[in-house]
Coordinates of C-alpha atoms in Angstrom, one line a residue:
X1 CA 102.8 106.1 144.1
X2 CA 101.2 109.1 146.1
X3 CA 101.4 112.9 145.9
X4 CA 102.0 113.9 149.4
X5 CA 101.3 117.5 150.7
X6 CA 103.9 119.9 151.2
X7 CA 104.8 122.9 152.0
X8 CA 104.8 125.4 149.5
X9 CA 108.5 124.9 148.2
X10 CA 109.7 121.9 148.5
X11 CA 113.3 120.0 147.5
X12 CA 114.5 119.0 144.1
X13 CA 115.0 115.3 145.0
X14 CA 112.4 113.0 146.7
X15 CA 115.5 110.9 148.7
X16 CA 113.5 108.0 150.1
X17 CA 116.2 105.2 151.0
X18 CA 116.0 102.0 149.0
X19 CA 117.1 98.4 150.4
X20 CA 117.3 95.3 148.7
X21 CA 117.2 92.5 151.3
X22 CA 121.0 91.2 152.3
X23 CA 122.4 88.3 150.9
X24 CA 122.1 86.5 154.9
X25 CA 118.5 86.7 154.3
X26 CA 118.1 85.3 150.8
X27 CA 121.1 82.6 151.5
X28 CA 123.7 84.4 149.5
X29 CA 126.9 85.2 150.1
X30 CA 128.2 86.3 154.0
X31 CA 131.8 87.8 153.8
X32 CA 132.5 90.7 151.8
X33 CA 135.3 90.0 149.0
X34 CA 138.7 91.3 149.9
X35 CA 139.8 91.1 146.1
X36 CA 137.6 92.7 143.4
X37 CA 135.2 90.4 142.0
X38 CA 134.3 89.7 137.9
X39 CA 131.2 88.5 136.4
X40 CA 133.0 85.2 135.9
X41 CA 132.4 85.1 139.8
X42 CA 128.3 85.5 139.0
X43 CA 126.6 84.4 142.3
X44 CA 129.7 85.2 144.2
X45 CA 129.6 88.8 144.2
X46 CA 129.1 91.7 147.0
X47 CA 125.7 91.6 148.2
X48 CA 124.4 95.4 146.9
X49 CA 122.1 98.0 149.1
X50 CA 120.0 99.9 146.5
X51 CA 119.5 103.8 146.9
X52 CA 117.0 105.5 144.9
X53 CA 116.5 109.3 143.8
X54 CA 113.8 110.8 141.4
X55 CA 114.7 114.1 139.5
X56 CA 112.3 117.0 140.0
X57 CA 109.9 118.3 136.4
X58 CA 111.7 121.0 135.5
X59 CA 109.6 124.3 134.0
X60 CA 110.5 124.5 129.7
X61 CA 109.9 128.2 130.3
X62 CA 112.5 130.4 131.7
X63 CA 112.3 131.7 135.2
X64 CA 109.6 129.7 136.1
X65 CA 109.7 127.9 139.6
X66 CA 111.2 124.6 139.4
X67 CA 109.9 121.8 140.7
X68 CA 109.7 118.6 142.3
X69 CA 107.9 115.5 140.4
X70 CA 105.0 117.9 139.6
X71 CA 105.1 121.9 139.9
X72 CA 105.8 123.0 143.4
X73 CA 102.4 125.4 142.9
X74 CA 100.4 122.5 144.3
X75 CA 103.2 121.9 147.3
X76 CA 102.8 117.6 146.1
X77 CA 105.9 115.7 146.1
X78 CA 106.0 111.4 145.7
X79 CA 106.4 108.9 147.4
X80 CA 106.6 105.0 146.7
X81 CA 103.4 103.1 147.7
X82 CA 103.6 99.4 149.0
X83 CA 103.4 97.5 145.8
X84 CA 104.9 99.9 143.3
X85 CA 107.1 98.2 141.2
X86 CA 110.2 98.9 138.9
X87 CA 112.1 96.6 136.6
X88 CA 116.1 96.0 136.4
X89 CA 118.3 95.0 134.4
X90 CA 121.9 93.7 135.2
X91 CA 123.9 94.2 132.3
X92 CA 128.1 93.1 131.3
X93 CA 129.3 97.2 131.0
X94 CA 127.1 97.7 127.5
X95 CA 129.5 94.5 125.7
X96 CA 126.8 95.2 122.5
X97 CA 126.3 92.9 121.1
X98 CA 126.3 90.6 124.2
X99 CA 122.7 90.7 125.3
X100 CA 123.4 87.6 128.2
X101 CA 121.8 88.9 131.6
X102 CA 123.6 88.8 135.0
X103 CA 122.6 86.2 137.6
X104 CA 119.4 85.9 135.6
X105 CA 118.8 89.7 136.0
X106 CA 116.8 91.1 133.4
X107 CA 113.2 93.3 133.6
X108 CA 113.8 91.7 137.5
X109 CA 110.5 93.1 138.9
X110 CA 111.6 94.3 142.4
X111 CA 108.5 95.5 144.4
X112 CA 108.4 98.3 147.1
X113 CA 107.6 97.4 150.7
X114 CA 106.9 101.0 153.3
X115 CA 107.3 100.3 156.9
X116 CA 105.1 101.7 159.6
X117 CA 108.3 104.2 160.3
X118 CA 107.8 105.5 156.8
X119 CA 111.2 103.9 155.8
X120 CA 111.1 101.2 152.7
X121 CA 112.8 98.3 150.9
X122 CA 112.7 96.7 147.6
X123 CA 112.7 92.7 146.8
X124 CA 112.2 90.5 144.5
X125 CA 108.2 89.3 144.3
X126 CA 107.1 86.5 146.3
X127 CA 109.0 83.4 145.6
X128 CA 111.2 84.7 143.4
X129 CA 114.9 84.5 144.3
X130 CA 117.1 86.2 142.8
X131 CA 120.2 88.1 144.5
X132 CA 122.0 91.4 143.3
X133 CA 125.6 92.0 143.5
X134 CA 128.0 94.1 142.9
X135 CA 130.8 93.3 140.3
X136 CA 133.8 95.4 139.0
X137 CA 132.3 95.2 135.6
X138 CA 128.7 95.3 135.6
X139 CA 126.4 97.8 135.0
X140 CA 122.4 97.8 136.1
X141 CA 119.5 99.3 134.0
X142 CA 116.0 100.3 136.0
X143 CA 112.8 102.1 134.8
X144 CA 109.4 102.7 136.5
X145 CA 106.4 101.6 136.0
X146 CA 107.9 97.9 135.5
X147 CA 106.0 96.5 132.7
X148 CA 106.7 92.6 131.9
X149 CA 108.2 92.0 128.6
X150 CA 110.3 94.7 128.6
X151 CA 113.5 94.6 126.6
X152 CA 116.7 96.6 126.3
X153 CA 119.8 97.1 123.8
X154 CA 123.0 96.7 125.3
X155 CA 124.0 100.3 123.9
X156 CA 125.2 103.3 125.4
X157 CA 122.8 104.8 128.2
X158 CA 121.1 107.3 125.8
X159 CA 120.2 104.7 123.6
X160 CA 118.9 102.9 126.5
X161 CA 116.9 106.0 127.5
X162 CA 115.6 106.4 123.8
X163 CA 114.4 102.4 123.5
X164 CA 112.6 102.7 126.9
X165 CA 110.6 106.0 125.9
X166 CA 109.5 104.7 122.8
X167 CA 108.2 101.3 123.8
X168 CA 104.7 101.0 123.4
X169 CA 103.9 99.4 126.9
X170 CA 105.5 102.2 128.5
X171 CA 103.6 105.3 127.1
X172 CA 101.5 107.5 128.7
X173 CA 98.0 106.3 128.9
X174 CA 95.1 108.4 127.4
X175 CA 92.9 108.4 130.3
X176 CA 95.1 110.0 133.4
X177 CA 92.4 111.0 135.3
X178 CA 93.1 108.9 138.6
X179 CA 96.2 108.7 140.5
X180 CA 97.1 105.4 139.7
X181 CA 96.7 106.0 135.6
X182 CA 98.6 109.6 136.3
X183 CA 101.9 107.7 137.8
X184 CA 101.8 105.1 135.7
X185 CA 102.4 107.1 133.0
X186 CA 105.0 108.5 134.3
X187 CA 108.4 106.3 132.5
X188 CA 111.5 107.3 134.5
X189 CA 114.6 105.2 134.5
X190 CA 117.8 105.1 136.4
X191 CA 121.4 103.4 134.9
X192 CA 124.2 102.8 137.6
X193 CA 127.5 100.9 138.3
X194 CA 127.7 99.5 141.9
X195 CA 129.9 101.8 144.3
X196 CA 131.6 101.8 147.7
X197 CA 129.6 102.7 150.4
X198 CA 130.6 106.4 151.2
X199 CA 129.4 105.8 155.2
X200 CA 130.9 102.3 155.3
X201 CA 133.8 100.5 152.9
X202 CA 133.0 96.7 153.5
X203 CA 129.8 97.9 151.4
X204 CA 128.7 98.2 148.0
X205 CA 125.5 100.5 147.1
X206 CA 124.1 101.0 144.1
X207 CA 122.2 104.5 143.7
X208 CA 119.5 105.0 141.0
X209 CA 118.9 108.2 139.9
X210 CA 115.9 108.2 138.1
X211 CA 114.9 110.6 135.4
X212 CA 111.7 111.3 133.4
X213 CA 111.4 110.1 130.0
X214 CA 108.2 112.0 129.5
X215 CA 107.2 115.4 129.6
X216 CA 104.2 117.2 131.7
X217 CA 101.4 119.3 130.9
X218 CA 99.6 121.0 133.6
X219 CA 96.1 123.3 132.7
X220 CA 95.5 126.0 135.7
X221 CA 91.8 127.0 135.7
X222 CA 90.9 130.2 136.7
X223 CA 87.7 132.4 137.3
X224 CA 86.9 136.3 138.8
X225 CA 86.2 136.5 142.3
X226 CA 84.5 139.8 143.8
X227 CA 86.6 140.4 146.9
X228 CA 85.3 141.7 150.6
X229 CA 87.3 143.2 152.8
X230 CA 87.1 141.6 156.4
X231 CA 84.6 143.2 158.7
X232 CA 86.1 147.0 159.8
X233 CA 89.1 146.6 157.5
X234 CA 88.5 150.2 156.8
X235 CA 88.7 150.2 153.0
X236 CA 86.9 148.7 149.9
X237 CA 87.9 147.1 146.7
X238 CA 88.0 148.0 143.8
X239 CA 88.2 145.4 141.2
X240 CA 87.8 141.4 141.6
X241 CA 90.8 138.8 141.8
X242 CA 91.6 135.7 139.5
X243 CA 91.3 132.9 141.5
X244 CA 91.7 129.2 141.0
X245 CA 88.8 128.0 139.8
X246 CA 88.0 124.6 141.6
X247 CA 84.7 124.0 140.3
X248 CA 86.9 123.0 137.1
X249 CA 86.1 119.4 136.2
X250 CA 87.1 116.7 133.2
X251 CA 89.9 118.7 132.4
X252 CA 91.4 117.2 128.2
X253 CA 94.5 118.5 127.7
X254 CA 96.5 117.6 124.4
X255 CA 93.6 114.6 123.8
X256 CA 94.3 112.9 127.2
X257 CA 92.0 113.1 130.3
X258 CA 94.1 114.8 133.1
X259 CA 94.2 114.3 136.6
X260 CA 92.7 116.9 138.9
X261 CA 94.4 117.9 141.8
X262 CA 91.4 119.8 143.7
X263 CA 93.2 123.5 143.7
X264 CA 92.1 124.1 140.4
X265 CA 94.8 122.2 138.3
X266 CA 95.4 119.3 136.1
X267 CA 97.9 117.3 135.3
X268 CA 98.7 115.3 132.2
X269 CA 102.4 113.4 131.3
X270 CA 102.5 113.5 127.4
X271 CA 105.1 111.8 125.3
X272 CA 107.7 114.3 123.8
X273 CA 108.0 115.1 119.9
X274 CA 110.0 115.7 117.2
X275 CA 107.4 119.0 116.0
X276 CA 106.4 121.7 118.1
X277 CA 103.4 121.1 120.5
X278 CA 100.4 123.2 121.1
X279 CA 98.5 122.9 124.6
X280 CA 94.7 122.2 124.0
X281 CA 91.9 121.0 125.4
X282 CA 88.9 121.6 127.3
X283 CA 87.4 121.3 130.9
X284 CA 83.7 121.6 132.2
X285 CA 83.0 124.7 134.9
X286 CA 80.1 125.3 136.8
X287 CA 76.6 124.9 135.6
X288 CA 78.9 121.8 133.2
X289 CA 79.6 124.7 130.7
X290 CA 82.4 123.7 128.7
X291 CA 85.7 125.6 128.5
X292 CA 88.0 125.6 125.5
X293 CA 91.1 126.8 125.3
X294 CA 94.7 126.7 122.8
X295 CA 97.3 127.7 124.0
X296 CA 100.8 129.5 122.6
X297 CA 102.8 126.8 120.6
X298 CA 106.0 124.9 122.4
X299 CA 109.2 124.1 120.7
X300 CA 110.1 120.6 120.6
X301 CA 113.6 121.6 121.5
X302 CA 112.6 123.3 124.7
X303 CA 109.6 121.1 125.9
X304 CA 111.7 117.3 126.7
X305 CA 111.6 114.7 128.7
X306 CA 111.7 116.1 132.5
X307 CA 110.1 119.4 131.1
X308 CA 106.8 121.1 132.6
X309 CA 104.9 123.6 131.2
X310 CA 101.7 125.5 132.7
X311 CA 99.0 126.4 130.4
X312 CA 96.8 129.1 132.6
X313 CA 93.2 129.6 131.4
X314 CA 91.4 133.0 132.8
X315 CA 87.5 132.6 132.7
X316 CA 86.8 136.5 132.8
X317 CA 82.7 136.2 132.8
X318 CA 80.9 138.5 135.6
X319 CA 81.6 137.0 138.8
X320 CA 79.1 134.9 140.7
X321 CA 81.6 134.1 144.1
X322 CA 82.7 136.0 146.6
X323 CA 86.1 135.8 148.9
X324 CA 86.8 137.5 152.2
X325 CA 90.3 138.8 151.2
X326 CA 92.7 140.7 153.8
X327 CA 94.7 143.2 152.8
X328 CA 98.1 142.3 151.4
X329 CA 101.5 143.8 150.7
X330 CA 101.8 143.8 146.5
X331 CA 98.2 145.3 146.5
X332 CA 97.4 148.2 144.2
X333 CA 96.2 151.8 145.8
X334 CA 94.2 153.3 143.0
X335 CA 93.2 157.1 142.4
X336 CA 89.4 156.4 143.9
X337 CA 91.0 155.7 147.1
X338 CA 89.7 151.8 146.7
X339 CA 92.1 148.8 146.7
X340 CA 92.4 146.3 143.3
X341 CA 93.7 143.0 144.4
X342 CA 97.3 142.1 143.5
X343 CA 95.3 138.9 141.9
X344 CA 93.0 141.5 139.7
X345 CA 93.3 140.9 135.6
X346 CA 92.6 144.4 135.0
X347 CA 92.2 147.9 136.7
X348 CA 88.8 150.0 136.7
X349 CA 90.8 153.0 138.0
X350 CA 94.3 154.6 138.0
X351 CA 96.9 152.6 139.7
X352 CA 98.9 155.2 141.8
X353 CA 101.1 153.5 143.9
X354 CA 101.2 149.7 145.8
X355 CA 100.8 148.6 149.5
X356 CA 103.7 148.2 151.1
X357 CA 102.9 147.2 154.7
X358 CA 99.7 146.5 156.2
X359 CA 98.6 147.7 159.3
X360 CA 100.0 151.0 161.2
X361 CA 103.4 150.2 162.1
X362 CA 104.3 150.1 165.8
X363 CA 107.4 152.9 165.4
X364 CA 104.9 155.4 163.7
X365 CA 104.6 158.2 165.9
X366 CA 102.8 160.7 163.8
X367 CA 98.8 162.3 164.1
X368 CA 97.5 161.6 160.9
X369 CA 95.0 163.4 159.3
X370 CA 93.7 163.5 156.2
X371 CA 93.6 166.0 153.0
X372 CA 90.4 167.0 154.2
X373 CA 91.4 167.9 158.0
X374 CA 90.1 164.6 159.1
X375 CA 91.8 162.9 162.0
X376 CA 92.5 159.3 159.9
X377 CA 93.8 155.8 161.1
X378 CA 96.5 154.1 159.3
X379 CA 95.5 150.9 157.4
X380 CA 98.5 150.4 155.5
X381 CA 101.2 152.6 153.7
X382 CA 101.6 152.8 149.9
X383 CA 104.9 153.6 147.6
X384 CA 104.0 155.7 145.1
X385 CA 104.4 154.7 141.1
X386 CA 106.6 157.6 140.0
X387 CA 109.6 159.5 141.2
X388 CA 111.5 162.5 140.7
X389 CA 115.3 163.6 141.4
X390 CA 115.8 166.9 143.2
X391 CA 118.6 168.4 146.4
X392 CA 117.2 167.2 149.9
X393 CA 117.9 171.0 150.8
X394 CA 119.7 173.9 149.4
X395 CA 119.0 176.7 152.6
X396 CA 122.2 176.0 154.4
X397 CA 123.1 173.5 157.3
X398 CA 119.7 173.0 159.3
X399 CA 118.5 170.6 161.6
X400 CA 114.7 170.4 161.1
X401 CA 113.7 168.2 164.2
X402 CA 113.1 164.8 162.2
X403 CA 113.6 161.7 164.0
X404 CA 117.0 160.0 163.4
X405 CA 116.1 156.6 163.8
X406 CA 117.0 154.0 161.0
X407 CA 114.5 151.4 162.0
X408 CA 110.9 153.9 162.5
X409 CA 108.2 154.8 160.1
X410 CA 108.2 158.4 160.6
X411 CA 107.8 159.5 157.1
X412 CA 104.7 161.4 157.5
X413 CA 106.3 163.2 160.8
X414 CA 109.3 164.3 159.0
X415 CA 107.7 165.3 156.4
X416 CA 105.2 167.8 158.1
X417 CA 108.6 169.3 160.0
X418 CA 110.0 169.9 156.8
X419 CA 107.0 171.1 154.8
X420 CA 106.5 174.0 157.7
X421 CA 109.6 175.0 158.2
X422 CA 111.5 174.9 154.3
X423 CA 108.9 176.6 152.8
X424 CA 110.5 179.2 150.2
X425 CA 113.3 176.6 149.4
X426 CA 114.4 175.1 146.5
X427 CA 114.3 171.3 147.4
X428 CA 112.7 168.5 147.4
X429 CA 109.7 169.3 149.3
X430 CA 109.0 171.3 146.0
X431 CA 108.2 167.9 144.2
X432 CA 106.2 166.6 147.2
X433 CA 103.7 169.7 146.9
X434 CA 103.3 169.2 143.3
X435 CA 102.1 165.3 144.5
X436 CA 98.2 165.9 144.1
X437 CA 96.6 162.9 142.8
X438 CA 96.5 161.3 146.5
X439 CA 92.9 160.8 147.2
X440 CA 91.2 163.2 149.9
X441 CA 90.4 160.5 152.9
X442 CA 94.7 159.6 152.4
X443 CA 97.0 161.4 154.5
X444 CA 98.5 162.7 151.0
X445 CA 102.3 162.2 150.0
X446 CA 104.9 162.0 152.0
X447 CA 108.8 161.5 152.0
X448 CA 109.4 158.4 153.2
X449 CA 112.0 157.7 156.3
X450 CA 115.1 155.7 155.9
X451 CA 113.4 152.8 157.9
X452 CA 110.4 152.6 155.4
X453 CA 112.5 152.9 152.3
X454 CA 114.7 149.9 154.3
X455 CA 111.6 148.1 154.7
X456 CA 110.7 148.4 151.1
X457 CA 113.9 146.9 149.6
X458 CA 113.7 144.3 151.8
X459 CA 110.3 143.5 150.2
X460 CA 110.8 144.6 146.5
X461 CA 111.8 141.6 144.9
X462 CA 109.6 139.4 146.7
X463 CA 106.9 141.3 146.3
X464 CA 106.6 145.0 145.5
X465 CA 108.4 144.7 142.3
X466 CA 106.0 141.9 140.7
X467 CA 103.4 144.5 141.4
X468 CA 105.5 147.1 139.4
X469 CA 105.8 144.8 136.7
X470 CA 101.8 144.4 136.3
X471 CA 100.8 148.5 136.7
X472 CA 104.4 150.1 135.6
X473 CA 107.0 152.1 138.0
X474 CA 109.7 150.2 138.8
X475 CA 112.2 151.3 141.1
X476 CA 116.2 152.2 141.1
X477 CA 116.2 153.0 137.5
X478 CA 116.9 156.4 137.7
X479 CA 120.2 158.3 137.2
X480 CA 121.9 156.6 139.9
X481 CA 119.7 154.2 141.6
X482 CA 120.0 156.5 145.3
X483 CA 117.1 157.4 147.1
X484 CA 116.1 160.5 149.7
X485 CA 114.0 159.6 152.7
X486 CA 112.9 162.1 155.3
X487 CA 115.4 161.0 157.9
X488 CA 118.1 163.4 159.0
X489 CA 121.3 162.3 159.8
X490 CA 122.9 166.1 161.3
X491 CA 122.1 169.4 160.4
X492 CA 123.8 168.9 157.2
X493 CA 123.4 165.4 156.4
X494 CA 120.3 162.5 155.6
X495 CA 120.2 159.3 155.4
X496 CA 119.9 157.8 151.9
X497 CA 119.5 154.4 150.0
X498 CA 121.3 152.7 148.0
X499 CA 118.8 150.7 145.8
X500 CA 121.4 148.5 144.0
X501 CA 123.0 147.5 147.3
X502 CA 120.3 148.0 149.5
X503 CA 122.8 149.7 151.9
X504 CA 122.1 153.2 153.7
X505 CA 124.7 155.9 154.6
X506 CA 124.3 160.0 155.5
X507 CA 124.4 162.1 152.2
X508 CA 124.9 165.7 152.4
X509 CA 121.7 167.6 151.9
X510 CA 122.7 169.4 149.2
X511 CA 123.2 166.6 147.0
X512 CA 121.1 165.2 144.4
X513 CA 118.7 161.9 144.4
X514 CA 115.9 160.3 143.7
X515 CA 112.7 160.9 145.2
X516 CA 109.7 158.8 145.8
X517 CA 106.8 159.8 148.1
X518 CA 104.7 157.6 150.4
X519 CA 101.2 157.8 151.4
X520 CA 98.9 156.3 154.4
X521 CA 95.3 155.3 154.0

């Protein structure tokens, strides 16, 4: 089999259509039955089409990213290879003990053929001609790699499942580290009864879904990288980014040598146990230093068969690589005016607030200039890590002269209407004042307008709030999860969020909410 490149997220089922050869081909039967049919017709039976899925790894940790085959990170799926090769069985409905095979069907290697049009079949190997059918009571067995040899208990499926994984030609081999040793190790196995064809009813299918019997390990290597802003980006890091380290060779993990995918990454399938597990291992970086690392134990009840688990290593030695790295949304603004990469392990100064947009938005009509009295050009806009509650207003039904659009980015311009005109007030422009650990070359907090506070919840859980998470200040937490912005409404009304529903609606000014400031840089 192959891994074949993705996109980032794929499916949970590779769904590759598999045919076995008809019956007119091989010289079997050419009328479908009109009564049902018995094994004591064997050799009479409906010809079968075979369909084959394979279940995705699937993370042992809890809100981890499920996954295909192998951990959607690395955007690989698989596909069947001309030549790959699984082994069936045709069993009478798991009659233990009756071991006798179907039409000669048992460990029937059946080998994969892909046509140009990336479509494929399964058959029998050269020479070899044996037919499968469909009977009322039969059952089939199938397991990849096929392995000659291979035996099976006429038991119930588990069973099955259990005698397959512990077989010793079928475990995972100690050296993984090319493709072909890597998915050869990986057992899965399919059990099926043969079933009306839901797209045509003179036809019988049988559909295999396969399932792992194994469990995978992957190592992620990483190292520091300084970052550089890209030429005139108009502001300077602060701290290097983690980074996949892809100088990371002859990756052990758990005593087996793992595949290397080239991102960084390694791969290893390991047979499950009965005792908790512990990732370890080792891996060569550059100048061949070697690596070691343990990782936290696993419990055998949570890491089984079709289980993944990531084991991430972080080299943090002085860096010796550099990155041109653009600015991103998620990024951290810190107190010395520089940026710290949303990738950075730790901080060298303050984390005040985190990017969220890049650029100067096009419905951002204000003249920015900066705590010094600097005309300043807008690189991105940040959301500020804490927040306060206070009225919007308390002088009496004004109209201040703020835009009332629910789409712009005219924080900064509401703000400086408000701040010269409701000086002396008791309101929220009170708590903005006190907001003095902007840096001087920032344009210094602001209120935010209803269409950046919009623009923010549509970003938070993708992004902004992962960055919370890492430097603290998570938003709608407060009394009751509402949010100001700068945006009037009418002379007695603005617009506020809600953060819980994401909705906006006019609020009368008077009213209590949270407030959290924005600034431009």
């Amino acid at each position: 089999m192959t891994f074949k490149n993705k996109h980032s997220f794929i499916s949970g089922f590779l769904g590759a259509a598999l045919l076995i050869a008809s019956s007119c081909a091989l010289g079997g039967c050419t009328e479908i039955a009109d009564e049902p049919q018995g094994i004591d017709d064997a050799g009479n039976g409906t010809p079968l089409t075979i369909r084959a899925t394979a279940s995705g790894f699937v993370s042992c940790v809890q809100g981890d990213t499920p996954a295909t085959r192998t951990p959607t990170e690395n955007g690989y799926t698989t596909e069947f290879n001309d030549g790959d090769a699984i082994g069936i069985f045709a069993l009478k409905e798991y009659a233990t003990p009756d071991v006798t095979p179907v039409d000669g069907v048992y460990n029937l290697k059946l080998v994969y053929t892909k046509a140009a049009d990336g479509s494929g079949s399964w058959a029998p190997a050269s020479g070899d001609t044996h037919v499968l059918y469909s009977y009322d009571d039969l059952v089939y067995v199938a397991y990849y790699p096929y392995r000659e040899g291979i035996t099976i208990k006429q038991d119930i499926e588990t069973e099955i499942f259990k005698d397959l994984a512990a077989n010793a030609k079928l475990q995972p081999a100690a050296d993984q580290s090319t493709l072909a040793a890597y998915t050869g190790s990986d057992l899965m196995a399919a059990f099926a009864r043969p079933a009306t064809d839901p797209t045509d009813a003179n036809k019988k299918v049988l559909t295999l879904a396969f399932e792992h019997l194994h469990a995978l390990l992957v190592l992620k290597t990483n190292k520091l990288f300084n970052c550089t802003p890209p030429a005139g980006a108009g502001f300077e890091y602060s701290d290097p980014m983690l980074g996949a380290d892809a100088t990371a060779k002859d990756a052990v993990i758990n005593g087996i040598k793992a595949l290397p995918m080239g991102d960084g990454t390694f791969r290893a399938i390991v047979k499950t146990a009965s005792a908790d597990i512990v990732p370890t291992g080792n891996y060569k970086t550059t100048g061949d230093k070697t690596v070691l690392y343990t990782g936290a134990s696993l419990a055998a009840a949570t890491f089984t068969a079709g289980k993944y688990y990531t084991q991430q290593v972080n080299m943090l030695e002085s860096p010796d690589e550099s990155v041109i790295r653009p600015l991103q949304e998620g990024d951290f603004f810190c107190s010395n005016g520089k940026i710290s990469p949303y990738e950075a392990n730790s901080f060298s100064s303050p984390v005040i607030g985190v990017v969220f947009y890049v650029g100067r938005h096009p419905e951002d009509n204000g003249v920015y200039v900066d705590k010094n009295g600097n005309p300043m050009e807008v690189h991105g806009y940040v959301i500020n890590r804490s927040e306060g509650t206070d009225q919007w207003h308390n002088g009496g039904g004004t109209d201040f002269g703020t835009y009332k659009s629910t789409t712009d980015f005219n924080g900064y311009f509401n703000t400086d209407k408000l701040q010269a005109i409701s000086a002396g007030y008791n309101d929220m422009m009170t708590y903005v004042r006190k907001q003095t650990n902007s840096p001087q070359t920032t344009s210094g907090w602001f209120l935010p307008s209803i269409g950046q506070l919009i623009y923010i919840k549509k970003k938070y859980a993708e992004v902004i709030s992962k960055s919370f998470d890492k430097c603290g200040g998570a938003m709608g937490r407060g009394w009751q999860h509402h949010y100001w912005s700068s945006t009037e409404a009418t002379a007695a009304n603005s617009y506020n969020i809600n953060w819980d529903s994401g909705t906006y609606s006019q609020k009368n000014k008077s009213s209590g909410s949270m407030v959290r400031t924005a600034l431009a840089f």
